[in-house]
CSV table of C-alpha atoms in Angstrom, one decimal:
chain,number,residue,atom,x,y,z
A,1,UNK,CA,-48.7,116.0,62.5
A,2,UNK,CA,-50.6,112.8,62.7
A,3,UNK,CA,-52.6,113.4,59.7
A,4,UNK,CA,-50.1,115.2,57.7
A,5,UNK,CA,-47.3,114.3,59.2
A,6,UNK,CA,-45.4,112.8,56.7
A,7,UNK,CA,-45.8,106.0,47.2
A,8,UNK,CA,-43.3,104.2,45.4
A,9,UNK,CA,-42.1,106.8,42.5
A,10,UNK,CA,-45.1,106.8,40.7
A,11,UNK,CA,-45.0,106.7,36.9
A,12,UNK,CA,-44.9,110.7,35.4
A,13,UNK,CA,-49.0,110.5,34.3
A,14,UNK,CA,-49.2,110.1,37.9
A,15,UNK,CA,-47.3,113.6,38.6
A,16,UNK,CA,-50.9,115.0,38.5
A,17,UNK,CA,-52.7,113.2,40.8
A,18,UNK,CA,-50.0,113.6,43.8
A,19,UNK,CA,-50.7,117.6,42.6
A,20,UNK,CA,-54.6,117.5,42.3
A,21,UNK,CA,-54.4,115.2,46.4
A,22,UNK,CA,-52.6,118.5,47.3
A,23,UNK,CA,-55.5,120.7,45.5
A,24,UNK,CA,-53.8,121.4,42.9
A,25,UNK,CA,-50.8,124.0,42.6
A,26,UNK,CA,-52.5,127.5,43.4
A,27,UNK,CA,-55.1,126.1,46.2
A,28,UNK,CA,-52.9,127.4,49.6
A,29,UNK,CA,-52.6,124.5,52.1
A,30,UNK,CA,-54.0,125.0,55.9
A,31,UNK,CA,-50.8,124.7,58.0
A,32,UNK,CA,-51.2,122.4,60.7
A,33,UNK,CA,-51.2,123.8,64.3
A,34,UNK,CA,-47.4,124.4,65.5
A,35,UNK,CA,-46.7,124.6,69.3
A,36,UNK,CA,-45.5,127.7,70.0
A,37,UNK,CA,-43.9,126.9,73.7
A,38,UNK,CA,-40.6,126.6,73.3
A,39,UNK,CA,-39.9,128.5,70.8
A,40,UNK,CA,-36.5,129.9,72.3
A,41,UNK,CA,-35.0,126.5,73.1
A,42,UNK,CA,-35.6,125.4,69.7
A,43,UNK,CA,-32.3,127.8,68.7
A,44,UNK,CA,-30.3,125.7,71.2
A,45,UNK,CA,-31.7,122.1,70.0
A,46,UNK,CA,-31.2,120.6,66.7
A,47,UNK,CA,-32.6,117.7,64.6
A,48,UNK,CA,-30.2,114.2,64.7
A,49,UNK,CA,-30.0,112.7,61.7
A,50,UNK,CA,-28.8,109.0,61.0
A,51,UNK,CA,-28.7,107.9,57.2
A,52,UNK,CA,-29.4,104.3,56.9
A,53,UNK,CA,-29.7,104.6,53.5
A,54,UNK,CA,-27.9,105.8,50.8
A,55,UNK,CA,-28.0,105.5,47.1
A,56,UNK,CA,-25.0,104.9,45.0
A,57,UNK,CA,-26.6,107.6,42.7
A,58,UNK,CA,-28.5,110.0,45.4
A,59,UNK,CA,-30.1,112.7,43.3
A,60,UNK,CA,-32.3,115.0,42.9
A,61,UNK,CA,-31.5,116.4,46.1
A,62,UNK,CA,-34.9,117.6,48.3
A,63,UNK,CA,-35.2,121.4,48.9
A,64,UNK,CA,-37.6,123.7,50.0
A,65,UNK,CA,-40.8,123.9,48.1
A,66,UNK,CA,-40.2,120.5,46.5
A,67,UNK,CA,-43.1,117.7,46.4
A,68,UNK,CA,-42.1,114.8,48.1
A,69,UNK,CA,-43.9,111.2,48.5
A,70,UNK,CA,-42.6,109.4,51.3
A,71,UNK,CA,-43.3,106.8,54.2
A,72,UNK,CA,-42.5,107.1,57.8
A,73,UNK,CA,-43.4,105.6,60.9
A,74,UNK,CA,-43.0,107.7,64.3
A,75,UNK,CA,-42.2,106.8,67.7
A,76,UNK,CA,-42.0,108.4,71.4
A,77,UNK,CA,-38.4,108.4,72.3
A,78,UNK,CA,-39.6,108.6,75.8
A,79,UNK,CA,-40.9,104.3,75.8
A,80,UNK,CA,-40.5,103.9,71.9
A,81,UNK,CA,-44.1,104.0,71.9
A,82,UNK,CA,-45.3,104.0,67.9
A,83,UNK,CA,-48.1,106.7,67.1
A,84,UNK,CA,-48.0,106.9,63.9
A,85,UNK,CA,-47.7,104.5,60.5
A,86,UNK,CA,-47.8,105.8,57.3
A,87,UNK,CA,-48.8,102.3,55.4
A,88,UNK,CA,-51.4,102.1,58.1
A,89,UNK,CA,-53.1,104.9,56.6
A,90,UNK,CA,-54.4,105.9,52.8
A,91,UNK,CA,-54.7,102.1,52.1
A,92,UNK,CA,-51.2,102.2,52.5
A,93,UNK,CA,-49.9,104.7,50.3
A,94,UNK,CA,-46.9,107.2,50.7
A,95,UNK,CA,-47.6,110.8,51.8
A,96,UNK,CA,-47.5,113.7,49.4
A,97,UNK,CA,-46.4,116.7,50.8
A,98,UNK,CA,-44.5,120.1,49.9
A,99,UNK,CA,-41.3,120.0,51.8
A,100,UNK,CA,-40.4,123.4,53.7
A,101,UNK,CA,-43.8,125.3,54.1
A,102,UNK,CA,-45.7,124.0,57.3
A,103,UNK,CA,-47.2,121.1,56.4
A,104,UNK,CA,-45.3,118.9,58.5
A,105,UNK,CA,-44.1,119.7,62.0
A,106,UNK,CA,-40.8,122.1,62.0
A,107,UNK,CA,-38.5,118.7,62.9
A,108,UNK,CA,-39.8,117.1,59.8
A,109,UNK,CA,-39.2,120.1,57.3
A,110,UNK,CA,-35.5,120.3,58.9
A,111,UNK,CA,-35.0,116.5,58.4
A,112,UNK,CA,-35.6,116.1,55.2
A,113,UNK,CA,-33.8,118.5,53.5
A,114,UNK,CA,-31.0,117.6,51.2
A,115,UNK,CA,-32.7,113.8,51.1
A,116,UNK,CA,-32.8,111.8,47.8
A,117,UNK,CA,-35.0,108.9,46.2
A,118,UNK,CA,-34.2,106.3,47.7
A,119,UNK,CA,-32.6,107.6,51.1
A,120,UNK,CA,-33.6,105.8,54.5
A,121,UNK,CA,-33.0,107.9,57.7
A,122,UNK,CA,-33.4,107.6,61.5
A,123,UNK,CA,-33.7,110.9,63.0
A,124,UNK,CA,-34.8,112.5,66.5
A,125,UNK,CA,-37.0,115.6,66.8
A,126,UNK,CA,-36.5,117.5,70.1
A,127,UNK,CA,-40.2,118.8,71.6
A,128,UNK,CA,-39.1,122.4,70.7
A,129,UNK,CA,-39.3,121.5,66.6
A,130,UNK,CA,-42.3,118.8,67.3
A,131,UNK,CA,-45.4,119.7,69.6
A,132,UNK,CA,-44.0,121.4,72.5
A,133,UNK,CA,-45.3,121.7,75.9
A,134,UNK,CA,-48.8,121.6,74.2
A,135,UNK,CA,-48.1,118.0,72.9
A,136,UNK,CA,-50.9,116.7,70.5
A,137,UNK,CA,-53.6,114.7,72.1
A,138,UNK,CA,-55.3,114.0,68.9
A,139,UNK,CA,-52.3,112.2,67.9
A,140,UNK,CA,-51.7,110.6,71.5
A,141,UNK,CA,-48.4,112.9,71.9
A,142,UNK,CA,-47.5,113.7,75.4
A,143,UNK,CA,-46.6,117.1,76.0
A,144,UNK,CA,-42.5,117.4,75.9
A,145,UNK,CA,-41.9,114.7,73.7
A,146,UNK,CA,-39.2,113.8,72.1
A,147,UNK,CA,-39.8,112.3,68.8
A,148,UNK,CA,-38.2,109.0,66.5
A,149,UNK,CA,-38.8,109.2,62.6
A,150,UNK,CA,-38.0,106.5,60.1
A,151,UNK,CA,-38.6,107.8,56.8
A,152,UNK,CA,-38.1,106.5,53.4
A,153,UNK,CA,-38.3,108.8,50.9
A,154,UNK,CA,-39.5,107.6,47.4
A,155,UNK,CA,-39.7,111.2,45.1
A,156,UNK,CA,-38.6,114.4,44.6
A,157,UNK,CA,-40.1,116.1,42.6
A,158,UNK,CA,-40.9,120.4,41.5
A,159,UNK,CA,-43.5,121.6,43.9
A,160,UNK,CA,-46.7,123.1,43.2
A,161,UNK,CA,-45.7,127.0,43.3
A,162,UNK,CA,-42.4,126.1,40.2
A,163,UNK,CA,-41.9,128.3,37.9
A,164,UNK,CA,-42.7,125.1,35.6
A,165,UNK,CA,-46.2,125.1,37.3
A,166,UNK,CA,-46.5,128.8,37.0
A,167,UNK,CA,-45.8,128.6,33.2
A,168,UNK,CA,-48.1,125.7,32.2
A,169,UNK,CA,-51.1,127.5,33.3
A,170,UNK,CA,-50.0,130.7,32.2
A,171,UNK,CA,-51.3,130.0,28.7
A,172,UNK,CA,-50.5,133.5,27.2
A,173,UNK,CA,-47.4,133.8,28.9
A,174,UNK,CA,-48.3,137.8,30.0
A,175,UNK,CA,-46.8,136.4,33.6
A,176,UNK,CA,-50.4,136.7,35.3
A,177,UNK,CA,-52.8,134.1,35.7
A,178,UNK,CA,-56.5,134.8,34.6
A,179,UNK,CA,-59.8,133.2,36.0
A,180,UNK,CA,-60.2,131.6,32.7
A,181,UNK,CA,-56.8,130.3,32.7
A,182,UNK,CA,-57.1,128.6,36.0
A,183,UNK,CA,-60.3,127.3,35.7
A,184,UNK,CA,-58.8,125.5,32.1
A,185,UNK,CA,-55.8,124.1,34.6
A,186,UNK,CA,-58.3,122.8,36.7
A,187,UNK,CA,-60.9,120.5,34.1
A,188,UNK,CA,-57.4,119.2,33.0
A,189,UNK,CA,-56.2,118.2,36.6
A,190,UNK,CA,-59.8,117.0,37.3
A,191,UNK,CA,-59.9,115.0,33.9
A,192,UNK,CA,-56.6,113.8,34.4
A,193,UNK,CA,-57.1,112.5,38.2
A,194,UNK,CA,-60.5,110.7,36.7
A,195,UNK,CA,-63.0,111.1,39.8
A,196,UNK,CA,-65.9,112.1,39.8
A,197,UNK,CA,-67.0,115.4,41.4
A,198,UNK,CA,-70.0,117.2,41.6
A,199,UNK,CA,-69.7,120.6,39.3
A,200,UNK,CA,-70.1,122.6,42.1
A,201,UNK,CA,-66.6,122.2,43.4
A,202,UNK,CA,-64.9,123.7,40.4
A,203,UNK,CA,-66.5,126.3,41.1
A,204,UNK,CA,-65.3,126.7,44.9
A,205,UNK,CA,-62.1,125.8,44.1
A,206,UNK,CA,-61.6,128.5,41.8
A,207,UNK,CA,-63.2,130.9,44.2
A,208,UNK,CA,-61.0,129.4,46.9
A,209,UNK,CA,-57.9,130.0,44.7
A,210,UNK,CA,-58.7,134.1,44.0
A,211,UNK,CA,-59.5,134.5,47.6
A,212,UNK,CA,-55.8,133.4,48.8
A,213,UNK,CA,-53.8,134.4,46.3
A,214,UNK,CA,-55.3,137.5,44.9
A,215,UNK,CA,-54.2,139.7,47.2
A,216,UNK,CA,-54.2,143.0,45.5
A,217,UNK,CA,-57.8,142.1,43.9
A,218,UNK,CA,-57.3,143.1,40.6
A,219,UNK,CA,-58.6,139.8,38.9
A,220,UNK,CA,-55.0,138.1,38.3
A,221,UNK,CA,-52.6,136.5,40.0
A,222,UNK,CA,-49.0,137.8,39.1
A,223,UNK,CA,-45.9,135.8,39.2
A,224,UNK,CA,-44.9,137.5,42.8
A,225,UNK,CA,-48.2,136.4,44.4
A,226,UNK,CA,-48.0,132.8,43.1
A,227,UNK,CA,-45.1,132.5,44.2
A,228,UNK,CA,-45.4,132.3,48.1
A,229,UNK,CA,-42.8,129.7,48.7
A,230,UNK,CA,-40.2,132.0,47.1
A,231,UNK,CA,-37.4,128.8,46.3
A,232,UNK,CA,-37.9,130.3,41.9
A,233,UNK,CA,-37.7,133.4,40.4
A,234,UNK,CA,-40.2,134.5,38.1
């Protein structure tokens, strides 16, 4: 997607900024809208992928559920047409996003699995894995496009839902997260990123967080329900 759709490697005390941009490991992420037209050709069409890129040393290898920071730049295969420039946007900065779960189009998520820091690739998104016979207007994608990526990826690194992530706010270690917990994860991430926010939005965020992931409302959230992406076991 234009907005979403996807910095160098940042330094490590910069692992929880990339995490707090993303609202922070428990807040659930708003999928953007998929096409769902052709749905059924999208068995018989596949993503092409050209490395351009390698690394002599190519690893970690990207998987779903991973946090990746990458550019890319997009074009219409149609007239080659560019629509979209990731330097262009976020004063330039590479996207953050969790690789596998929506928040890309389908193509994307398919396209950049198995990548590694470092890795440049060409690769061609039928309309079926893109936008469909909707297209996206927003984004100035005709309807039944096919689509160009170059993408350079710059980090892999554990996604939000890890059992690492799961553990460092699980202060007790009673495999549950408690409000109390959370809302201790969350002055850390906020003192950590260093901006300033009104009170008020630790507040929603927290309430944010229970409301999508406590789904048996009991007050906690257990390893199982944490876990959405499903790529650890708890």
């Amino acid at each position: 997607p234009a907005g979403t759709v996807p910095r160098r490697r940042p330094p490590r005390s910069d692992m929880g900024r990339g995490l707090t941009l993303l609202l922070l490991p428990l807040a659930l992420l708003a999928a953007p809208s998929q096409a769902e037209g052709g749905r059924a050709a999208a068995a018989a069409e596949e993503v092409k992928i050209e490395v351009l890129h390698l690394p002599e040393v190519c690893r970690p290898r990207s998987k779903k559920g991973d946090l990746l920071n990458a550019h890319y730049d997009g074009f219409l295969a149609g007239d080659g047409s560019k629509f979209y420039c990731s330097r262009t946007q976020n004063e330039g900065h590479p996207k953050w996003f969790v690789l596998g779960v929506g928040q890309v189009i389908k193509g994307l998520d398919i396209a950049m699995m198995n990548m590694c820091p470092g890795e440049k690739r060409k690769v061609i998104i039928p309309p079926s894995l893109a936008y469909g016979q909707q297209g996206y207007a927003q984004g100035k994608i005709p309807p039944n496009a096919t689509l160009i990526f170059e993408i350079e990826l710059y980090a892999v690194n554990k996604g939000p839902r890890s059992v690492e992530a799961f553990n460092q706010i699980d202060r007790d270690s009673d495999k549950k997260l408690s409000e109390l917990e959370i809302s201790q994860y969350l002055k850390e991430e906020f003192a950590r990123d260093g901006k300033k926010r009104h009170p008020s939005v630790h507040d929603e965020i927290l309430a944010d967080i229970f409301k999508k992931n406590d789904h048996d409302g009991d007050g906690f959230i257990s390893a199982k329900e944490y876990n959405v992406y499903q790529h650890d076991e708890l």
